[in-house]
Amino acid sequence: SLELSEALSRVLPFVSREDNRPVLQCVLFRAKEGKLTMVSGDGFRLAVVKLDCDVEGQALIHRDDLRGIGNALRKAHRVNLSFEASGDSLDGTSLVIDTEITRYKWFGVDGEFPDYEKLIPADNSITAQLDTVEAGKAINSLKALADSKSYPIDLRLNGDIVMSSPDDKGEVTMPADIEGGEVRVRIDGAYL
C-alpha cells in the first residue's frame, strides 16, 4: 500500500491541467509481464513509475478521480489491485483497489494514451547525480533574474553542472558526479 501510494504521488503532479487535452489529464495504469506501470505527462514532462504486480490489464483514470487516494492507501496495510470490465452498458475497463476496509473502483476514460516509450532514449549516454536541494536553490535564483515567465535555463554538463540564464544575467556551477560525455540543453525552468 505504501509503494502504491508513493508511486501515485510521483505521477499525479505531471498530469495536464489543460481541458483541451483530456487523455493527458489521466494516469495510465498498465499491468503486464509482472509489472504495473503508472504513466502521466502533460506534453512537456513525463513521469513513469513501475511496481511489481501479478495481474494484467490497463485503465486510464482521470486525475480528479484519484484525488485523496494516496492518503487513504498510506493508512491501509495491504492492497489488491485488479482490472474489471466496465459492464454491459459501458465500454472499457475499471481499476479496482481493495484494502482491508474499503473497495475503490474507478471507471476508465475512453482514449488512447500517447506512446510515451518512444520519448525515452534506449540507452543513457549521460547520467548526473547531484544535490537536489542545492539544484532547487540554484534554479530559484536564476528564475528571480528571468525577464519572461517561461524562465529559460541553459543546462551544461561537463564535469560539473552549470546552469545559466540565456541572457547572461546569472550562472550557477554545482558539483556533480557525471558519467558520460558533455551535453548542453535549454529547458523551461517553470517545469522544474
PDB file of C-alpha atoms in Angstrom:
ATOM      1  CA  SER A   1       0.000   0.000   0.000  1.00  0.00           C
ATOM      2  CA  LEU A   2       2.841   2.393   0.787  1.00  0.00           C
ATOM      3  CA  GLU A   3       4.575   1.645  -2.521  1.00  0.00           C
ATOM      4  CA  LEU A   4       1.379   2.308  -4.477  1.00  0.00           C
ATOM      5  CA  SER A   5       0.712   5.498  -2.524  1.00  0.00           C
ATOM      6  CA  GLU A   6       4.262   6.721  -3.171  1.00  0.00           C
ATOM      7  CA  ALA A   7       4.004   5.835  -6.870  1.00  0.00           C
ATOM      8  CA  LEU A   8       0.784   7.846  -7.182  1.00  0.00           C
ATOM      9  CA  SER A   9       2.412  10.835  -5.506  1.00  0.00           C
ATOM     10  CA  ARG A  10       5.181  10.660  -8.117  1.00  0.00           C
ATOM     11  CA  VAL A  11       2.946  10.591 -11.204  1.00  0.00           C
ATOM     12  CA  LEU A  12      -0.016  12.809 -10.246  1.00  0.00           C
ATOM     13  CA  PRO A  13       1.909  16.119 -10.328  1.00  0.00           C
ATOM     14  CA  PHE A  14       2.705  15.544 -14.013  1.00  0.00           C
ATOM     15  CA  VAL A  15      -0.835  15.228 -15.411  1.00  0.00           C
ATOM     16  CA  SER A  16      -2.035  18.011 -17.701  1.00  0.00           C
ATOM     17  CA  ARG A  17      -4.212  20.791 -16.301  1.00  0.00           C
ATOM     18  CA  GLU A  18      -5.421  21.781 -19.779  1.00  0.00           C
ATOM     19  CA  ASP A  19      -9.028  20.855 -20.580  1.00  0.00           C
ATOM     20  CA  ASN A  20      -8.253  20.519 -24.290  1.00  0.00           C
ATOM     21  CA  ARG A  21      -6.004  17.507 -23.579  1.00  0.00           C
ATOM     22  CA  PRO A  22      -8.371  15.073 -21.812  1.00  0.00           C
ATOM     23  CA  VAL A  23      -6.198  11.970 -22.197  1.00  0.00           C
ATOM     24  CA  LEU A  24      -3.210  13.761 -20.662  1.00  0.00           C
ATOM     25  CA  GLN A  25      -5.398  14.676 -17.673  1.00  0.00           C
ATOM     26  CA  CYS A  26      -5.275  10.981 -16.794  1.00  0.00           C
ATOM     27  CA  VAL A  27      -2.859   8.495 -15.275  1.00  0.00           C
ATOM     28  CA  LEU A  28      -2.261   5.359 -17.315  1.00  0.00           C
ATOM     29  CA  PHE A  29      -2.271   2.160 -15.255  1.00  0.00           C
ATOM     30  CA  ARG A  30      -0.825  -0.696 -17.354  1.00  0.00           C
ATOM     31  CA  ALA A  31      -0.097  -4.097 -15.815  1.00  0.00           C
ATOM     32  CA  LYS A  32       1.680  -6.718 -17.879  1.00  0.00           C
ATOM     33  CA  GLU A  33       4.594  -9.107 -17.611  1.00  0.00           C
ATOM     34  CA  GLY A  34       4.722  -8.849 -13.801  1.00  0.00           C
ATOM     35  CA  LYS A  35       4.943  -5.041 -13.670  1.00  0.00           C
ATOM     36  CA  LEU A  36       2.422  -2.280 -13.005  1.00  0.00           C
ATOM     37  CA  THR A  37       3.479   0.813 -14.922  1.00  0.00           C
ATOM     38  CA  MET A  38       1.903   4.129 -13.982  1.00  0.00           C
ATOM     39  CA  VAL A  39       2.444   6.940 -16.506  1.00  0.00           C
ATOM     40  CA  SER A  40       1.451  10.590 -16.658  1.00  0.00           C
ATOM     41  CA  GLY A  41       2.554  13.515 -18.755  1.00  0.00           C
ATOM     42  CA  ASP A  42       1.444  16.963 -19.771  1.00  0.00           C
ATOM     43  CA  GLY A  43       3.096  17.171 -23.185  1.00  0.00           C
ATOM     44  CA  PHE A  44       6.327  18.607 -21.757  1.00  0.00           C
ATOM     45  CA  ARG A  45       7.110  16.432 -18.732  1.00  0.00           C
ATOM     46  CA  LEU A  46       6.764  12.693 -18.284  1.00  0.00           C
ATOM     47  CA  ALA A  47       6.595  10.540 -15.159  1.00  0.00           C
ATOM     48  CA  VAL A  48       6.889   6.743 -15.275  1.00  0.00           C
ATOM     49  CA  VAL A  49       6.839   4.523 -12.181  1.00  0.00           C
ATOM     50  CA  LYS A  50       6.999   0.722 -12.184  1.00  0.00           C
ATOM     51  CA  LEU A  51       5.954  -1.638  -9.395  1.00  0.00           C
ATOM     52  CA  ASP A  52       5.809  -5.423  -9.160  1.00  0.00           C
ATOM     53  CA  CYS A  53       2.326  -6.726  -9.912  1.00  0.00           C
ATOM     54  CA  ASP A  54       0.826 -10.130 -10.694  1.00  0.00           C
ATOM     55  CA  VAL A  55      -2.266  -9.038 -12.685  1.00  0.00           C
ATOM     56  CA  GLU A  56      -2.726  -7.888 -16.258  1.00  0.00           C
ATOM     57  CA  GLY A  57      -4.852  -5.077 -17.611  1.00  0.00           C
ATOM     58  CA  GLN A  58      -4.942  -1.417 -18.457  1.00  0.00           C
ATOM     59  CA  ALA A  59      -7.034   1.605 -17.468  1.00  0.00           C
ATOM     60  CA  LEU A  60      -6.825   5.342 -17.981  1.00  0.00           C
ATOM     61  CA  ILE A  61      -8.022   7.139 -14.818  1.00  0.00           C
ATOM     62  CA  HIS A  62      -8.748  10.877 -14.612  1.00  0.00           C
ATOM     63  CA  ARG A  63      -6.608  12.839 -12.127  1.00  0.00           C
ATOM     64  CA  ASP A  64      -9.639  14.219 -10.244  1.00  0.00           C
ATOM     65  CA  ASP A  65     -10.855  10.678  -9.519  1.00  0.00           C
ATOM     66  CA  LEU A  66      -7.528   9.865  -7.853  1.00  0.00           C
ATOM     67  CA  ARG A  67      -7.584  12.856  -5.513  1.00  0.00           C
ATOM     68  CA  GLY A  68      -7.100  11.739  -1.909  1.00  0.00           C
ATOM     69  CA  ILE A  69      -6.475   8.065  -2.645  1.00  0.00           C
ATOM     70  CA  GLY A  70      -2.771   8.393  -1.809  1.00  0.00           C
ATOM     71  CA  ASN A  71      -3.558   9.352   1.789  1.00  0.00           C
ATOM     72  CA  ALA A  72      -6.107   6.565   2.111  1.00  0.00           C
ATOM     73  CA  LEU A  73      -3.605   3.984   0.840  1.00  0.00           C
ATOM     74  CA  ARG A  74      -0.990   5.120   3.381  1.00  0.00           C
ATOM     75  CA  LYS A  75      -3.371   4.065   6.150  1.00  0.00           C
ATOM     76  CA  ALA A  76      -4.041   0.639   4.654  1.00  0.00           C
ATOM     77  CA  HIS A  77      -1.808  -2.341   5.375  1.00  0.00           C
ATOM     78  CA  ARG A  78      -2.238  -4.195   2.099  1.00  0.00           C
ATOM     79  CA  VAL A  79      -3.918  -3.570  -1.215  1.00  0.00           C
ATOM     80  CA  ASN A  80      -5.153  -5.767  -4.010  1.00  0.00           C
ATOM     81  CA  LEU A  81      -5.160  -4.096  -7.412  1.00  0.00           C
ATOM     82  CA  SER A  82      -7.201  -5.511 -10.285  1.00  0.00           C
ATOM     83  CA  PHE A  83      -8.883  -4.560 -13.547  1.00  0.00           C
ATOM     84  CA  GLU A  84     -12.528  -5.314 -14.385  1.00  0.00           C
ATOM     85  CA  ALA A  85     -14.644  -4.937 -17.483  1.00  0.00           C
ATOM     86  CA  SER A  86     -16.878  -1.878 -17.029  1.00  0.00           C
ATOM     87  CA  GLY A  87     -20.067  -3.825 -17.713  1.00  0.00           C
ATOM     88  CA  ASP A  88     -22.576  -4.462 -20.481  1.00  0.00           C
ATOM     89  CA  SER A  89     -23.685  -0.855 -20.909  1.00  0.00           C
ATOM     90  CA  LEU A  90     -20.185   0.656 -20.712  1.00  0.00           C
ATOM     91  CA  ASP A  91     -17.090   0.031 -22.779  1.00  0.00           C
ATOM     92  CA  GLY A  92     -13.625  -0.039 -21.296  1.00  0.00           C
ATOM     93  CA  THR A  93     -12.004  -1.194 -18.113  1.00  0.00           C
ATOM     94  CA  SER A  94     -12.270  -0.195 -14.478  1.00  0.00           C
ATOM     95  CA  LEU A  95      -9.406  -0.028 -11.999  1.00  0.00           C
ATOM     96  CA  VAL A  96     -10.200  -1.634  -8.638  1.00  0.00           C
ATOM     97  CA  ILE A  97      -8.139  -1.293  -5.455  1.00  0.00           C
ATOM     98  CA  ASP A  98      -9.251  -3.321  -2.450  1.00  0.00           C
ATOM     99  CA  THR A  99      -7.940  -2.610   1.057  1.00  0.00           C
ATOM    100  CA  GLU A 100      -8.855  -4.346   4.322  1.00  0.00           C
ATOM    101  CA  ILE A 101     -11.805  -1.995   4.780  1.00  0.00           C
ATOM    102  CA  THR A 102     -12.714  -0.284   1.520  1.00  0.00           C
ATOM    103  CA  ARG A 103     -13.084  -1.094  -2.162  1.00  0.00           C
ATOM    104  CA  TYR A 104     -12.196   1.709  -4.562  1.00  0.00           C
ATOM    105  CA  LYS A 105     -13.371   1.469  -8.169  1.00  0.00           C
ATOM    106  CA  TRP A 106     -12.734   3.942 -10.978  1.00  0.00           C
ATOM    107  CA  PHE A 107     -14.205   3.729 -14.452  1.00  0.00           C
ATOM    108  CA  GLY A 108     -11.596   4.119 -17.149  1.00  0.00           C
ATOM    109  CA  VAL A 109     -11.655   7.068 -19.520  1.00  0.00           C
ATOM    110  CA  ASP A 110     -12.069   6.413 -23.241  1.00  0.00           C
ATOM    111  CA  GLY A 111      -8.992   7.344 -25.193  1.00  0.00           C
ATOM    112  CA  GLU A 112      -5.551   6.259 -26.260  1.00  0.00           C
ATOM    113  CA  PHE A 113      -2.586   7.358 -24.153  1.00  0.00           C
ATOM    114  CA  PRO A 114       0.351   8.510 -26.343  1.00  0.00           C
ATOM    115  CA  ASP A 115       3.185   6.065 -26.989  1.00  0.00           C
ATOM    116  CA  TYR A 116       5.470   7.510 -24.313  1.00  0.00           C
ATOM    117  CA  GLU A 117       8.121   4.812 -24.710  1.00  0.00           C
ATOM    118  CA  LYS A 118       9.310   6.446 -27.941  1.00  0.00           C
ATOM    119  CA  LEU A 119      10.315   9.507 -25.909  1.00  0.00           C
ATOM    120  CA  ILE A 120      12.647   7.600 -23.585  1.00  0.00           C
ATOM    121  CA  PRO A 121      16.141   7.006 -25.004  1.00  0.00           C
ATOM    122  CA  ALA A 122      17.069   3.339 -25.368  1.00  0.00           C
ATOM    123  CA  ASP A 123      20.435   3.950 -23.747  1.00  0.00           C
ATOM    124  CA  ASN A 124      21.508   6.620 -21.327  1.00  0.00           C
ATOM    125  CA  SER A 125      24.678   8.186 -22.628  1.00  0.00           C
ATOM    126  CA  ILE A 126      24.993  10.675 -19.763  1.00  0.00           C
ATOM    127  CA  THR A 127      23.944  10.429 -16.122  1.00  0.00           C
ATOM    128  CA  ALA A 128      24.366  13.037 -13.407  1.00  0.00           C
ATOM    129  CA  GLN A 129      23.938  12.711  -9.665  1.00  0.00           C
ATOM    130  CA  LEU A 130      23.533  15.975  -7.781  1.00  0.00           C
ATOM    131  CA  ASP A 131      22.209  17.545  -4.602  1.00  0.00           C
ATOM    132  CA  THR A 132      18.545  18.276  -5.363  1.00  0.00           C
ATOM    133  CA  VAL A 133      18.187  20.859  -2.592  1.00  0.00           C
ATOM    134  CA  GLU A 134      21.103  22.877  -3.963  1.00  0.00           C
ATOM    135  CA  ALA A 135      19.752  22.480  -7.513  1.00  0.00           C
ATOM    136  CA  GLY A 136      16.389  23.853  -6.375  1.00  0.00           C
ATOM    137  CA  LYS A 137      18.088  26.885  -4.808  1.00  0.00           C
ATOM    138  CA  ALA A 138      20.112  27.467  -7.982  1.00  0.00           C
ATOM    139  CA  ILE A 139      17.023  27.277 -10.186  1.00  0.00           C
ATOM    140  CA  ASN A 140      15.111  29.674  -7.942  1.00  0.00           C
ATOM    141  CA  SER A 141      17.962  32.188  -8.016  1.00  0.00           C
ATOM    142  CA  LEU A 142      18.038  32.066 -11.834  1.00  0.00           C
ATOM    143  CA  LYS A 143      14.236  32.351 -12.016  1.00  0.00           C
ATOM    144  CA  ALA A 144      14.424  35.549  -9.966  1.00  0.00           C
ATOM    145  CA  LEU A 145      16.636  37.088 -12.668  1.00  0.00           C
ATOM    146  CA  ALA A 146      14.468  35.998 -15.620  1.00  0.00           C
ATOM    147  CA  ASP A 147      12.518  38.520 -17.692  1.00  0.00           C
ATOM    148  CA  SER A 148       9.941  36.043 -19.006  1.00  0.00           C
ATOM    149  CA  LYS A 149       7.556  33.738 -17.202  1.00  0.00           C
ATOM    150  CA  SER A 150       8.949  30.676 -19.009  1.00  0.00           C
ATOM    151  CA  TYR A 151      12.219  31.031 -17.050  1.00  0.00           C
ATOM    152  CA  PRO A 152      14.541  29.531 -19.671  1.00  0.00           C
ATOM    153  CA  ILE A 153      17.652  27.940 -18.163  1.00  0.00           C
ATOM    154  CA  ASP A 154      20.688  26.728 -20.084  1.00  0.00           C
ATOM    155  CA  LEU A 155      21.994  23.497 -18.585  1.00  0.00           C
ATOM    156  CA  ARG A 156      25.510  22.261 -19.328  1.00  0.00           C
ATOM    157  CA  LEU A 157      27.009  19.019 -18.039  1.00  0.00           C
ATOM    158  CA  ASN A 158      30.780  18.811 -18.390  1.00  0.00           C
ATOM    159  CA  GLY A 159      32.390  17.584 -15.186  1.00  0.00           C
ATOM    160  CA  ASP A 160      30.149  19.908 -13.154  1.00  0.00           C
ATOM    161  CA  ILE A 161      26.624  21.128 -13.738  1.00  0.00           C
ATOM    162  CA  VAL A 162      26.440  24.699 -14.973  1.00  0.00           C
ATOM    163  CA  MET A 163      23.043  26.414 -15.024  1.00  0.00           C
ATOM    164  CA  SER A 164      22.752  29.870 -16.536  1.00  0.00           C
ATOM    165  CA  SER A 165      20.171  32.299 -17.804  1.00  0.00           C
ATOM    166  CA  PRO A 166      20.236  32.666 -21.616  1.00  0.00           C
ATOM    167  CA  ASP A 167      20.768  36.431 -21.401  1.00  0.00           C
ATOM    168  CA  ASP A 168      23.929  36.014 -19.259  1.00  0.00           C
ATOM    169  CA  LYS A 169      22.376  37.610 -16.168  1.00  0.00           C
ATOM    170  CA  GLY A 170      23.457  34.784 -13.899  1.00  0.00           C
ATOM    171  CA  GLU A 171      25.262  31.480 -13.715  1.00  0.00           C
ATOM    172  CA  VAL A 172      25.484  28.761 -11.070  1.00  0.00           C
ATOM    173  CA  THR A 173      28.056  25.960 -11.025  1.00  0.00           C
ATOM    174  CA  MET A 174      27.312  22.889  -8.919  1.00  0.00           C
ATOM    175  CA  PRO A 175      29.465  19.850  -8.225  1.00  0.00           C
ATOM    176  CA  ALA A 176      28.042  16.584  -9.562  1.00  0.00           C
ATOM    177  CA  ASP A 177      29.053  13.018 -10.358  1.00  0.00           C
ATOM    178  CA  ILE A 178      28.682  12.851 -14.124  1.00  0.00           C
ATOM    179  CA  GLU A 179      29.216   9.746 -16.227  1.00  0.00           C
ATOM    180  CA  GLY A 180      29.359  10.018 -19.995  1.00  0.00           C
ATOM    181  CA  GLY A 181      30.073  12.880 -22.354  1.00  0.00           C
ATOM    182  CA  GLU A 182      29.100  16.512 -22.398  1.00  0.00           C
ATOM    183  CA  VAL A 183      25.627  17.898 -23.047  1.00  0.00           C
ATOM    184  CA  ARG A 184      24.072  21.334 -23.480  1.00  0.00           C
ATOM    185  CA  VAL A 185      20.334  21.894 -23.388  1.00  0.00           C
ATOM    186  CA  ARG A 186      17.886  24.752 -22.761  1.00  0.00           C
ATOM    187  CA  ILE A 187      14.989  23.877 -20.501  1.00  0.00           C
ATOM    188  CA  ASP A 188      11.919  25.716 -19.270  1.00  0.00           C
ATOM    189  CA  GLY A 189      12.661  26.431 -15.615  1.00  0.00           C
ATOM    190  CA  ALA A 190       8.940  26.664 -14.843  1.00  0.00           C
ATOM    191  CA  TYR A 191       8.772  22.865 -15.215  1.00  0.00           C
ATOM    192  CA  LEU A 192      11.454  22.342 -12.605  1.00  0.00           C
TER     193      LEU A 192
END
